[in-house]
Coordinates of C-alpha atoms in Angstrom, one line a residue:
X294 CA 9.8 -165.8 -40.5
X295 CA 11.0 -168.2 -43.1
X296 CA 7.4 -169.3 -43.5
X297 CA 6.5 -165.5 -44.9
X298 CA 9.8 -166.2 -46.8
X299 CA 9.3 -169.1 -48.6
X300 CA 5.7 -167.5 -49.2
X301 CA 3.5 -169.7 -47.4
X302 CA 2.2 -167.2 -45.0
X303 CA -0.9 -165.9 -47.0
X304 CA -3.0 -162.9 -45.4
X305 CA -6.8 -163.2 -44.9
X306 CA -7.6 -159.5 -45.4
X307 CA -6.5 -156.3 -46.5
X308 CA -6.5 -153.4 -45.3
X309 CA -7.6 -150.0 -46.9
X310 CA -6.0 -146.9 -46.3
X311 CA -8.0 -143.1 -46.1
X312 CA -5.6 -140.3 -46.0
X313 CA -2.3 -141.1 -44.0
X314 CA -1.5 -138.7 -41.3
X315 CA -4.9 -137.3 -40.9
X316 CA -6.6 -140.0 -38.9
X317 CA -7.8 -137.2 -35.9
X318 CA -10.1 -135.5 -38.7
X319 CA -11.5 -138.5 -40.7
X320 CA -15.0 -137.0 -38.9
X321 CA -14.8 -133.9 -40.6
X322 CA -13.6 -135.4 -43.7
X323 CA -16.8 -137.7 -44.0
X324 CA -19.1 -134.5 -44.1
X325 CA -18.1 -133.4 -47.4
X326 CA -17.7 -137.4 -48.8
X327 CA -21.4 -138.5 -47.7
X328 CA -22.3 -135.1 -49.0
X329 CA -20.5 -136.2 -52.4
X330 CA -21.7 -139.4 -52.4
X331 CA -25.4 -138.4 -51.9
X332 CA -25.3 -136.0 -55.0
X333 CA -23.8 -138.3 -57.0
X334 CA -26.6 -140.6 -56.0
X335 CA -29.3 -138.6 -56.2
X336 CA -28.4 -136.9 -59.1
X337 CA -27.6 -139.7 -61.3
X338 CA -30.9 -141.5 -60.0
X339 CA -33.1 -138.0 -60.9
X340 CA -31.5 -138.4 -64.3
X341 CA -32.3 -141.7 -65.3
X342 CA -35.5 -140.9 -64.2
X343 CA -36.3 -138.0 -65.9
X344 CA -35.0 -139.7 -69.1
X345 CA -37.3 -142.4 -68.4
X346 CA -40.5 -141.2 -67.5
X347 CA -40.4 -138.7 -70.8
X348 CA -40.8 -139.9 -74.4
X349 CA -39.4 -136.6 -75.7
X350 CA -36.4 -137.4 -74.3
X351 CA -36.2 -140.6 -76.0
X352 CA -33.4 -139.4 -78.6
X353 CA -29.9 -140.6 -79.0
X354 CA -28.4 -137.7 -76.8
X355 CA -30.4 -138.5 -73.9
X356 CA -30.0 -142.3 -74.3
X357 CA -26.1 -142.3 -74.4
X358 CA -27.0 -139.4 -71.5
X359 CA -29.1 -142.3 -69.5
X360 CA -25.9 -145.1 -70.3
X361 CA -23.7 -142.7 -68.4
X362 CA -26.0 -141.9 -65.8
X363 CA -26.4 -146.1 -65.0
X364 CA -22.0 -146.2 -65.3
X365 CA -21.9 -143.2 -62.7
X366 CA -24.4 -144.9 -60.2
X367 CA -22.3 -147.9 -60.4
X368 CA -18.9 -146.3 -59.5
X369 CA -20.5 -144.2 -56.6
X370 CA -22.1 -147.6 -55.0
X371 CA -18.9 -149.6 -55.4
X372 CA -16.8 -147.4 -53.5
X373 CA -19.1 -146.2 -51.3
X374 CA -19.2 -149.0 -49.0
X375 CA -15.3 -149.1 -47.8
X376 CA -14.5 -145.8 -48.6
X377 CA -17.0 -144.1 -46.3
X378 CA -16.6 -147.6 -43.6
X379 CA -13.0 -145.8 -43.0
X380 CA -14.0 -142.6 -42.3
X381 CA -16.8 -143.2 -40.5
X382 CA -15.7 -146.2 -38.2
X383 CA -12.2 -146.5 -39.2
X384 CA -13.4 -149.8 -40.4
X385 CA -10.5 -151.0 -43.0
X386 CA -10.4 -154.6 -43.1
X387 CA -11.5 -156.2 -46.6
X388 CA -11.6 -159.7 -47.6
X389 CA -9.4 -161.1 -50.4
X390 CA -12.5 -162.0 -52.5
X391 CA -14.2 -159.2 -52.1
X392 CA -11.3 -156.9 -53.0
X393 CA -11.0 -158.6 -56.4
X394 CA -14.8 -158.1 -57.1
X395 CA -14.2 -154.7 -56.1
X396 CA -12.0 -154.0 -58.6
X397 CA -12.9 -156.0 -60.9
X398 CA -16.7 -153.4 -61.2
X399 CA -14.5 -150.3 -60.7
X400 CA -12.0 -151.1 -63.6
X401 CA -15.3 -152.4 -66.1
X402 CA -17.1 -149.6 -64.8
X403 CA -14.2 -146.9 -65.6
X404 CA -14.2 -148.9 -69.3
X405 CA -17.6 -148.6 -69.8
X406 CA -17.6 -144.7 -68.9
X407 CA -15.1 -144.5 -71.2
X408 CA -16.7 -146.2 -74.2
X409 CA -20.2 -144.4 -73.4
X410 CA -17.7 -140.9 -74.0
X411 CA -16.8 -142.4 -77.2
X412 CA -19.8 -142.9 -78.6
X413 CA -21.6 -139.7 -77.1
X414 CA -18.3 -137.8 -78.9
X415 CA -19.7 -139.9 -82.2
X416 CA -23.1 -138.8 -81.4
X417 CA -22.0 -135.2 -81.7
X418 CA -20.1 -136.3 -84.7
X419 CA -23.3 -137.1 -86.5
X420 CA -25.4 -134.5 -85.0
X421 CA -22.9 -132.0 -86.8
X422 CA -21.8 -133.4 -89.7
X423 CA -24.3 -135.0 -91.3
X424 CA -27.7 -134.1 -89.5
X425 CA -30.3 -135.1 -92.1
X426 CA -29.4 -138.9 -91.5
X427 CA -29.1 -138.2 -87.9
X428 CA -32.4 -140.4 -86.7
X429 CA -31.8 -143.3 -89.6
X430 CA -28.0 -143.8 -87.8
X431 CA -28.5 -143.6 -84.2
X432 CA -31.5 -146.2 -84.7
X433 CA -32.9 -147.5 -81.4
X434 CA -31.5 -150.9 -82.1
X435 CA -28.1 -149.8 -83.0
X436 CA -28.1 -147.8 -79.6
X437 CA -28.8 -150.8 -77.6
X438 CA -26.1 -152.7 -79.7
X439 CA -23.8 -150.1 -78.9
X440 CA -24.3 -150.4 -74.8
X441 CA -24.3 -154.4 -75.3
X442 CA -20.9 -153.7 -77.0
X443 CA -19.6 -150.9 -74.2
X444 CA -20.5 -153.6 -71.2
X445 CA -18.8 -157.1 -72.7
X446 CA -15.8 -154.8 -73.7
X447 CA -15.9 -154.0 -69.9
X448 CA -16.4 -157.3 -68.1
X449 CA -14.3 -159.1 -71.0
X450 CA -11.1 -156.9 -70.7
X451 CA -11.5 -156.6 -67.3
X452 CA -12.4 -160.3 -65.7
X453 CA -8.4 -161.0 -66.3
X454 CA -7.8 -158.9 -63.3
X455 CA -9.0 -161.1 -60.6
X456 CA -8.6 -164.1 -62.4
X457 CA -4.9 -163.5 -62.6
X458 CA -4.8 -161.8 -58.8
X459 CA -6.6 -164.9 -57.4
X460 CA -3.5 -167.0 -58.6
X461 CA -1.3 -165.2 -55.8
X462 CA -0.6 -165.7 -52.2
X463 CA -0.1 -162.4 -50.5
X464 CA 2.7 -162.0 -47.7
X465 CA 5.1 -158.9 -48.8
X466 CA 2.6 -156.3 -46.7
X467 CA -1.4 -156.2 -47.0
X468 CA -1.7 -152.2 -46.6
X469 CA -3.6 -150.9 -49.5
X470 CA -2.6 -147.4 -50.7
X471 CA -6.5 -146.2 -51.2
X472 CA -9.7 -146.6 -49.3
X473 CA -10.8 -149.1 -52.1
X474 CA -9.5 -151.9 -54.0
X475 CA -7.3 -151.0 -57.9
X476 CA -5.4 -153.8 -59.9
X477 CA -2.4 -151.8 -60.0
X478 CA -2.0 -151.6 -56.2
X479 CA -2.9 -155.1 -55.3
X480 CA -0.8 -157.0 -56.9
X481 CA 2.8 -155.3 -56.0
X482 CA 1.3 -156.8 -52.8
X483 CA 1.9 -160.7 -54.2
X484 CA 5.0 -163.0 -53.5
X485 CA 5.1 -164.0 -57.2
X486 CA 6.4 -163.2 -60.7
X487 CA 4.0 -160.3 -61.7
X488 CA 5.2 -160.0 -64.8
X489 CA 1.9 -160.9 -66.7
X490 CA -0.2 -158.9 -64.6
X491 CA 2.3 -155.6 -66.1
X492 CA 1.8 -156.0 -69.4
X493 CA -1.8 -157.0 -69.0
X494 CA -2.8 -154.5 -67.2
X495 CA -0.7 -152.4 -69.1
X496 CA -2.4 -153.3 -71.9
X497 CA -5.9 -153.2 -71.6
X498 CA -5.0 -149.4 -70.6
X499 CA -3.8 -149.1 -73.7
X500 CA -6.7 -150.4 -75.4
X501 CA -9.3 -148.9 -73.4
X502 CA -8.7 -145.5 -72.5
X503 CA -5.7 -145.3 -74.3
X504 CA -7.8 -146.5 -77.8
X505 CA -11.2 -143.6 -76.6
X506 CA -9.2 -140.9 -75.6
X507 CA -7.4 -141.1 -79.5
X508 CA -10.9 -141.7 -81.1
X509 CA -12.7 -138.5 -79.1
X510 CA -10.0 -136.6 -80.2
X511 CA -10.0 -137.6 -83.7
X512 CA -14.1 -137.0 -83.5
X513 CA -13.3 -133.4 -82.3
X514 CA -10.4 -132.4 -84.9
X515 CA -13.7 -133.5 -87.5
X516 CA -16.5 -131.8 -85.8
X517 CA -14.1 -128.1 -85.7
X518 CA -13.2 -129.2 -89.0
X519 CA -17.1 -129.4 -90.2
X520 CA -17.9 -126.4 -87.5
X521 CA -15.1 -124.0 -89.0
X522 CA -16.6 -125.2 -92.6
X523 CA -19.8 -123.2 -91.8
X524 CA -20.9 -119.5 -92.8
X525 CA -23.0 -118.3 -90.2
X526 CA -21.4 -116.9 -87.3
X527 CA -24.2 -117.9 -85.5
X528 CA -24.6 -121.0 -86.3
X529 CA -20.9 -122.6 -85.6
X530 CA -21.6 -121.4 -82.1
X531 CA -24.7 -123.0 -81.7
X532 CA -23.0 -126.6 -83.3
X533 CA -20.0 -126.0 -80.9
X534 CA -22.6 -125.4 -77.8
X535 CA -24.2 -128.5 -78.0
X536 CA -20.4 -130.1 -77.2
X537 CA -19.8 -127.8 -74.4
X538 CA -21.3 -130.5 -71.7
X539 CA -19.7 -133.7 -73.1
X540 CA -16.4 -132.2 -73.4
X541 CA -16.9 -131.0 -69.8
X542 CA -17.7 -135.0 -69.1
X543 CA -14.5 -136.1 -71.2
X544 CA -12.2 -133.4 -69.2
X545 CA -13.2 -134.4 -65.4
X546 CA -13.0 -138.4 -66.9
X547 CA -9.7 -138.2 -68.3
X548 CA -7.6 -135.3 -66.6
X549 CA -7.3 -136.7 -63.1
X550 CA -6.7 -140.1 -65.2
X551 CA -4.1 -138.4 -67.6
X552 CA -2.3 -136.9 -63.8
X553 CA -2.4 -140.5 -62.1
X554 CA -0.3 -142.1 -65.3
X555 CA 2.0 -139.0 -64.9
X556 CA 2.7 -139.5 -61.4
X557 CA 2.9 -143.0 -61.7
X558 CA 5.4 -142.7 -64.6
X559 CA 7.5 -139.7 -64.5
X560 CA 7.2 -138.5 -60.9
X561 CA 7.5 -141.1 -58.7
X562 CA 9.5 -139.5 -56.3
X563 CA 6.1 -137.0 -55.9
X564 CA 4.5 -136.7 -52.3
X565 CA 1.9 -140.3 -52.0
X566 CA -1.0 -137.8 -50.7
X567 CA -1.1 -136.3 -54.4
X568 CA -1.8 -139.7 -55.4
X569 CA -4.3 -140.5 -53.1
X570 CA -6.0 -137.1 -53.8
X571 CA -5.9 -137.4 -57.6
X572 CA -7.4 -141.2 -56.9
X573 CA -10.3 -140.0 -55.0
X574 CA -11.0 -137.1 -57.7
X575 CA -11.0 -139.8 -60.9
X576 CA -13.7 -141.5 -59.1
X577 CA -15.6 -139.3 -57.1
X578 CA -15.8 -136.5 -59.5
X579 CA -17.4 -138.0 -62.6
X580 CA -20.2 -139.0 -61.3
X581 CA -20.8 -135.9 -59.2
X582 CA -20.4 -133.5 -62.0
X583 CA -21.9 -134.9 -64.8
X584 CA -26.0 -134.9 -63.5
X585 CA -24.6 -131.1 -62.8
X586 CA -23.2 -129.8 -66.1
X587 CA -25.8 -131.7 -68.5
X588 CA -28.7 -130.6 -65.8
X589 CA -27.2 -127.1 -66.3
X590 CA -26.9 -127.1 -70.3
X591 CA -29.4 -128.8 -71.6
X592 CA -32.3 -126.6 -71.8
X593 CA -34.6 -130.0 -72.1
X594 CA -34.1 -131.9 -69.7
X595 CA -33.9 -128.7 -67.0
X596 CA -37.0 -127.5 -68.0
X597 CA -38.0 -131.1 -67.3
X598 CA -36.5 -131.1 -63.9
X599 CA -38.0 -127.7 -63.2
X600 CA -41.5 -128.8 -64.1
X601 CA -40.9 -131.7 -61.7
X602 CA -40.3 -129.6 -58.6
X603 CA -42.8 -126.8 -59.6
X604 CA -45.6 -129.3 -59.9

Protein backbone atom coordinates (compact mmCIF):
# COMPACT_ATOMS: atom_id res chain seq x y z
CA UNK A 1 0.00 0.00 0.00
CA UNK A 2 2.42 2.83 0.61
CA UNK A 3 4.14 1.79 -2.62
CA UNK A 4 0.69 2.95 -4.63
CA UNK A 5 1.01 5.84 -2.15
CA UNK A 6 4.13 7.26 -2.72
CA UNK A 7 3.23 6.51 -6.51
CA UNK A 8 5.54 3.99 -7.48
CA UNK A 9 3.00 1.38 -8.30
CA UNK A 10 2.51 2.11 -12.08
CA UNK A 11 -0.28 -0.06 -14.05
CA UNK A 12 0.54 -1.91 -17.25
CA UNK A 13 -2.87 -1.60 -18.82
CA UNK A 14 -6.08 -0.03 -18.87
CA UNK A 15 -9.12 -1.02 -18.94
CA UNK A 16 -12.05 0.13 -21.16
CA UNK A 17 -15.40 0.29 -20.05
CA UNK A 18 -18.84 -0.46 -22.56
CA UNK A 19 -21.99 0.46 -20.82
CA UNK A 20 -21.99 -0.20 -16.97
CA UNK A 21 -24.76 -2.33 -15.71
CA UNK A 22 -25.57 -3.89 -18.95
CA UNK A 23 -22.95 -6.45 -19.28
CA UNK A 24 -25.80 -9.57 -19.86
CA UNK A 25 -26.77 -7.80 -23.24
CA UNK A 26 -23.41 -6.58 -24.75
CA UNK A 27 -24.46 -9.49 -27.59
CA UNK A 28 -27.40 -7.72 -28.56
CA UNK A 29 -25.82 -4.44 -28.27
CA UNK A 30 -22.97 -5.45 -30.84
CA UNK A 31 -25.77 -6.08 -33.62
CA UNK A 32 -26.63 -2.56 -34.12
CA UNK A 33 -22.59 -1.26 -33.48
CA UNK A 34 -21.13 -3.75 -36.22
CA UNK A 35 -24.08 -2.68 -38.21
CA UNK A 36 -22.99 1.10 -37.59
CA UNK A 37 -19.61 0.52 -38.07
CA UNK A 38 -20.12 -1.26 -41.45
CA UNK A 39 -22.13 1.67 -42.87
CA UNK A 40 -19.87 4.06 -41.80
CA UNK A 41 -17.28 1.95 -43.55
CA UNK A 42 -18.85 1.26 -46.56
CA UNK A 43 -20.36 4.38 -47.05
CA UNK A 44 -17.46 6.53 -46.58
CA UNK A 45 -15.27 4.02 -48.78
CA UNK A 46 -18.27 4.27 -51.77
CA UNK A 47 -17.83 8.00 -51.46
CA UNK A 48 -14.34 8.43 -51.92
CA UNK A 49 -14.70 6.32 -54.59
CA UNK A 50 -17.27 7.69 -56.48
CA UNK A 51 -15.41 11.03 -56.11
CA UNK A 52 -12.50 9.44 -57.44
CA UNK A 53 -13.28 7.53 -60.30
CA UNK A 54 -15.42 10.67 -61.81
CA UNK A 55 -13.80 13.83 -63.23
CA UNK A 56 -17.12 15.68 -63.08
CA UNK A 57 -16.97 15.44 -59.67
CA UNK A 58 -13.64 17.02 -59.47
CA UNK A 59 -15.03 20.48 -58.07
CA UNK A 60 -14.33 22.15 -54.78
CA UNK A 61 -17.65 20.72 -53.14
CA UNK A 62 -16.89 17.25 -53.78
CA UNK A 63 -13.14 17.66 -52.94
CA UNK A 64 -13.82 19.19 -49.36
CA UNK A 65 -16.81 16.22 -49.73
CA UNK A 66 -13.84 13.52 -50.36
CA UNK A 67 -11.44 15.29 -47.17
CA UNK A 68 -14.40 14.52 -44.94
CA UNK A 69 -15.04 11.21 -46.25
CA UNK A 70 -11.01 10.22 -45.60
CA UNK A 71 -11.58 12.10 -41.62
CA UNK A 72 -14.78 9.85 -41.14
CA UNK A 73 -12.94 6.52 -42.28
CA UNK A 74 -10.37 7.37 -39.87
CA UNK A 75 -12.55 7.80 -36.74
CA UNK A 76 -14.74 4.62 -37.51
CA UNK A 77 -11.29 2.41 -37.77
CA UNK A 78 -9.72 3.89 -34.63
CA UNK A 79 -12.45 2.98 -32.45
CA UNK A 80 -13.47 0.20 -33.98
CA UNK A 81 -11.03 -2.12 -32.72
CA UNK A 82 -11.60 -1.79 -28.72
CA UNK A 83 -14.95 -0.63 -28.94
CA UNK A 84 -16.40 -3.62 -30.65
CA UNK A 85 -13.30 -6.12 -28.73
CA UNK A 86 -15.72 -5.30 -25.51
CA UNK A 87 -18.78 -6.12 -26.78
CA UNK A 88 -17.97 -8.91 -28.58
CA UNK A 89 -15.41 -10.75 -26.27
CA UNK A 90 -15.57 -8.55 -23.30
CA UNK A 91 -12.06 -7.96 -24.22
CA UNK A 92 -11.04 -4.61 -22.25
CA UNK A 93 -7.52 -4.55 -21.56
CA UNK A 94 -5.37 -1.81 -23.50
CA UNK A 95 -1.84 -1.08 -23.31
CA UNK A 96 -0.55 2.28 -21.95
CA UNK A 97 1.09 3.05 -25.44
CA UNK A 98 -1.42 2.18 -27.33
CA UNK A 99 -4.07 4.20 -25.45
CA UNK A 100 -2.11 7.36 -26.08
CA UNK A 101 -1.92 6.70 -29.88
CA UNK A 102 -5.49 6.05 -29.61
CA UNK A 103 -6.22 9.24 -28.58
CA UNK A 104 -3.91 10.95 -29.92
CA UNK A 105 -5.72 9.90 -33.98
CA UNK A 106 -9.20 10.43 -32.40
CA UNK A 107 -8.54 13.98 -30.95
CA UNK A 108 -6.46 15.06 -34.60
CA UNK A 109 -9.06 13.30 -36.38
CA UNK A 110 -12.11 15.24 -34.53
CA UNK A 111 -9.72 18.58 -35.45
CA UNK A 112 -9.42 17.78 -38.73
CA UNK A 113 -13.36 17.10 -39.21
CA UNK A 114 -13.75 20.14 -37.71
CA UNK A 115 -11.52 22.28 -39.92
CA UNK A 116 -12.80 20.34 -43.22
CA UNK A 117 -16.49 21.95 -41.83
CA UNK A 118 -14.84 25.17 -41.82
CA UNK A 119 -13.78 25.32 -45.01
CA UNK A 120 -16.74 23.44 -46.66
CA UNK A 121 -18.91 26.45 -44.63
CA UNK A 122 -16.33 28.85 -46.67
CA UNK A 123 -16.97 26.97 -49.79
CA UNK A 124 -20.65 27.79 -49.55
CA UNK A 125 -19.54 31.19 -48.71
CA UNK A 126 -18.01 31.68 -52.04
CA UNK A 127 -20.41 29.54 -53.96
CA UNK A 128 -23.09 32.31 -52.81
CA UNK A 129 -21.55 35.35 -52.54
CA UNK A 130 -19.43 35.78 -55.10
CA UNK A 131 -19.95 32.92 -57.75
CA UNK A 132 -18.30 34.41 -60.83
CA UNK A 133 -14.73 33.97 -59.08
CA UNK A 134 -15.84 30.81 -57.69
CA UNK A 135 -13.33 28.36 -59.85
CA UNK A 136 -10.24 31.16 -59.85
CA UNK A 137 -10.61 30.92 -55.57
CA UNK A 138 -11.07 27.36 -54.81
CA UNK A 139 -7.98 26.58 -57.20
CA UNK A 140 -6.84 22.97 -57.06
CA UNK A 141 -3.61 24.03 -55.45
CA UNK A 142 -5.14 26.12 -52.88
CA UNK A 143 -7.52 23.05 -52.03
CA UNK A 144 -4.63 20.84 -51.40
CA UNK A 145 -3.00 23.67 -49.25
CA UNK A 146 -6.05 23.89 -47.37
CA UNK A 147 -6.03 19.86 -46.36
CA UNK A 148 -2.08 20.15 -45.77
CA UNK A 149 -3.17 23.09 -43.41
CA UNK A 150 -6.37 21.07 -41.77
CA UNK A 151 -3.85 17.85 -41.02
CA UNK A 152 -0.61 19.67 -39.33
CA UNK A 153 -3.23 21.82 -37.32
CA UNK A 154 -4.41 18.32 -36.22
CA UNK A 155 -1.26 16.25 -35.45
CA UNK A 156 0.43 19.77 -34.18
CA UNK A 157 -2.23 20.73 -31.58
CA UNK A 158 -2.81 17.35 -30.79
CA UNK A 159 0.81 15.48 -30.35
CA UNK A 160 0.89 17.47 -26.75
CA UNK A 161 -1.54 14.97 -25.56
CA UNK A 162 0.45 11.96 -25.34
CA UNK A 163 3.59 13.61 -24.93
CA UNK A 164 2.36 15.23 -21.79
CA UNK A 165 0.36 11.76 -20.69
CA UNK A 166 3.48 9.71 -21.27
CA UNK A 167 5.18 11.85 -18.42
CA UNK A 168 2.75 10.18 -15.77
CA UNK A 169 2.78 7.08 -13.71
CA UNK A 170 -0.75 5.79 -13.32
CA UNK A 171 -1.82 4.22 -9.81
CA UNK A 172 -5.14 6.24 -8.51
CA UNK A 173 -7.54 3.47 -10.64
CA UNK A 174 -6.94 2.33 -14.34
CA UNK A 175 -10.91 1.97 -15.24
CA UNK A 176 -11.61 4.02 -18.25
CA UNK A 177 -14.99 5.64 -18.48
CA UNK A 178 -15.52 4.76 -22.41
CA UNK A 179 -14.79 1.76 -24.61
CA UNK A 180 -11.86 3.86 -26.12
CA UNK A 181 -9.14 6.01 -25.14
CA UNK A 182 -9.98 10.43 -24.65
CA UNK A 183 -7.30 12.86 -23.07
CA UNK A 184 -9.81 14.23 -20.75
CA UNK A 185 -10.38 10.83 -19.11
CA UNK A 186 -6.93 9.49 -18.95
CA UNK A 187 -5.20 11.66 -17.24
CA UNK A 188 -7.56 12.24 -13.95
CA UNK A 189 -6.18 8.64 -13.82
CA UNK A 190 -2.36 10.02 -13.09
CA UNK A 191 -0.66 10.39 -9.54
CA UNK A 192 0.75 13.88 -10.60
CA UNK A 193 0.09 17.66 -10.82
CA UNK A 194 -2.25 17.77 -13.89
CA UNK A 195 -2.44 21.14 -13.94
CA UNK A 196 -0.78 21.59 -17.48
CA UNK A 197 -2.65 18.92 -19.06
CA UNK A 198 -6.10 21.40 -17.94
CA UNK A 199 -5.29 24.26 -19.43
CA UNK A 200 -3.82 22.58 -22.46
CA UNK A 201 -6.31 20.62 -23.14
CA UNK A 202 -8.47 23.22 -22.30
CA UNK A 203 -6.98 25.18 -24.73
CA UNK A 204 -6.57 23.62 -27.83
CA UNK A 205 -10.56 23.17 -27.35
CA UNK A 206 -10.70 26.48 -27.37
CA UNK A 207 -8.82 26.98 -30.47
CA UNK A 208 -10.05 24.13 -32.37
CA UNK A 209 -13.62 23.73 -32.17
CA UNK A 210 -14.13 26.49 -30.14
CA UNK A 211 -12.17 28.92 -33.06
CA UNK A 212 -14.62 26.66 -36.22
CA UNK A 213 -17.72 26.60 -34.57
CA UNK A 214 -17.35 30.84 -34.30
CA UNK A 215 -16.03 30.98 -37.96
CA UNK A 216 -19.14 28.60 -39.45
CA UNK A 217 -21.31 30.73 -37.73
CA UNK A 218 -19.94 33.90 -38.84
CA UNK A 219 -19.93 32.24 -42.62
CA UNK A 220 -23.71 31.56 -42.09
CA UNK A 221 -24.90 35.10 -40.61
CA UNK A 222 -23.03 36.25 -44.31
CA UNK A 223 -24.44 33.70 -46.55
CA UNK A 224 -28.47 34.66 -45.09
CA UNK A 225 -27.12 38.04 -45.22
CA UNK A 226 -26.21 37.63 -49.17
CA UNK A 227 -29.31 35.03 -49.52
CA UNK A 228 -31.92 37.49 -47.91
CA UNK A 229 -30.18 40.26 -50.40
CA UNK A 230 -31.70 38.41 -53.32
CA UNK A 231 -35.00 39.06 -55.38
CA UNK A 232 -36.11 35.96 -56.63
CA UNK A 233 -38.06 33.95 -54.42
CA UNK A 234 -36.84 31.14 -56.10
CA UNK A 235 -33.64 31.66 -56.26
CA UNK A 236 -32.75 32.26 -52.31
CA UNK A 237 -34.19 28.78 -51.88
CA UNK A 238 -32.20 27.22 -54.30
CA UNK A 239 -28.74 29.18 -52.65
CA UNK A 240 -30.10 28.12 -49.11
CA UNK A 241 -30.60 24.30 -50.55
CA UNK A 242 -27.23 23.82 -51.46
CA UNK A 243 -26.32 24.36 -47.47
CA UNK A 244 -29.01 22.09 -46.29
CA UNK A 245 -26.38 18.87 -46.21
CA UNK A 246 -23.37 20.68 -44.61
CA UNK A 247 -25.36 22.27 -42.02
CA UNK A 248 -26.86 18.77 -41.44
CA UNK A 249 -22.83 17.64 -41.12
CA UNK A 250 -22.08 20.77 -38.78
CA UNK A 251 -25.25 19.85 -36.42
CA UNK A 252 -24.52 15.86 -35.81
CA UNK A 253 -20.45 17.23 -35.45
CA UNK A 254 -21.05 19.75 -32.92
CA UNK A 255 -24.37 19.10 -30.94
CA UNK A 256 -23.44 15.90 -29.15
CA UNK A 257 -20.01 17.93 -28.75
CA UNK A 258 -21.86 21.10 -27.52
CA UNK A 259 -24.02 18.34 -24.77
CA UNK A 260 -20.65 16.63 -23.62
CA UNK A 261 -19.01 20.28 -22.57
CA UNK A 262 -22.51 20.84 -20.88
CA UNK A 263 -22.52 17.84 -18.93
CA UNK A 264 -19.02 18.03 -18.18
CA UNK A 265 -19.42 21.71 -16.96
CA UNK A 266 -22.75 22.46 -15.56
CA UNK A 267 -24.23 19.08 -14.79
CA UNK A 268 -21.95 17.04 -13.20
CA UNK A 269 -24.11 15.66 -10.81
CA UNK A 270 -26.05 14.05 -14.32
CA UNK A 271 -26.46 10.17 -14.56
CA UNK A 272 -22.54 8.80 -16.17
CA UNK A 273 -24.65 6.65 -18.83
CA UNK A 274 -25.80 10.04 -20.50
CA UNK A 275 -22.21 10.64 -20.85
CA UNK A 276 -21.28 7.47 -22.16
CA UNK A 277 -24.28 7.65 -24.59
CA UNK A 278 -23.62 11.25 -25.86
CA UNK A 279 -19.69 9.84 -26.20
CA UNK A 280 -20.61 7.08 -28.37
CA UNK A 281 -23.04 9.41 -30.54
CA UNK A 282 -20.04 12.32 -31.18
CA UNK A 283 -18.11 9.57 -32.69
CA UNK A 284 -20.21 7.12 -34.14
CA UNK A 285 -22.68 9.38 -35.68
CA UNK A 286 -20.62 11.64 -38.01
CA UNK A 287 -19.37 9.32 -39.97
CA UNK A 288 -22.53 7.33 -40.30
CA UNK A 289 -24.67 10.15 -41.38
CA UNK A 290 -22.68 12.08 -43.51
CA UNK A 291 -22.24 9.44 -46.75
CA UNK A 292 -26.23 9.42 -45.99
CA UNK A 293 -27.39 13.05 -46.11
CA UNK A 294 -24.86 14.21 -48.93
CA UNK A 295 -25.78 10.75 -50.88
CA UNK A 296 -29.33 11.87 -50.32
CA UNK A 297 -28.97 15.65 -51.44
CA UNK A 298 -26.74 15.93 -53.90
CA UNK A 299 -28.49 15.08 -57.08
CA UNK A 300 -24.74 14.44 -58.64
CA UNK A 301 -23.22 12.25 -56.91
CA UNK A 302 -26.65 9.95 -56.36
CA UNK A 303 -27.26 9.76 -59.86
CA UNK A 304 -23.61 8.66 -59.79
CA UNK A 305 -24.18 6.05 -57.22
CA UNK A 306 -27.42 4.93 -59.02
CA UNK A 307 -25.59 4.48 -62.36
CA UNK A 308 -23.20 2.35 -60.36
CA UNK A 309 -25.67 -0.19 -59.15
CA UNK A 310 -27.90 -0.07 -62.26
CA UNK A 311 -24.96 -0.97 -64.46
Amino acid sequence: MSAINGSRFQYQVFLLTGIPGQEDIYLWISIPLCLIYAISIAGNSFILFIIKTNLSLHEPMYIFLFMLAITDLGLSITTMLTTLGIFLSNSREISLDACFAQLFFIHALECIESSVLVLMAFDRLIAIHDPLRYASILTPQRLAKMWLVCMLRGVVVMVPYPVLLKRFRYCRSNVLAHSYCLHQEVMMLACADITVNNYYGLWSALLTEGLDYLLIFLSYVMILKTVLSITSHAECLRALNTCVSHLCAVLVFYTPLIGLVFIHRFWKNSSPLISILLGYVYLMFPPLMNPIVYSLKSKHLRARIVRIFVN
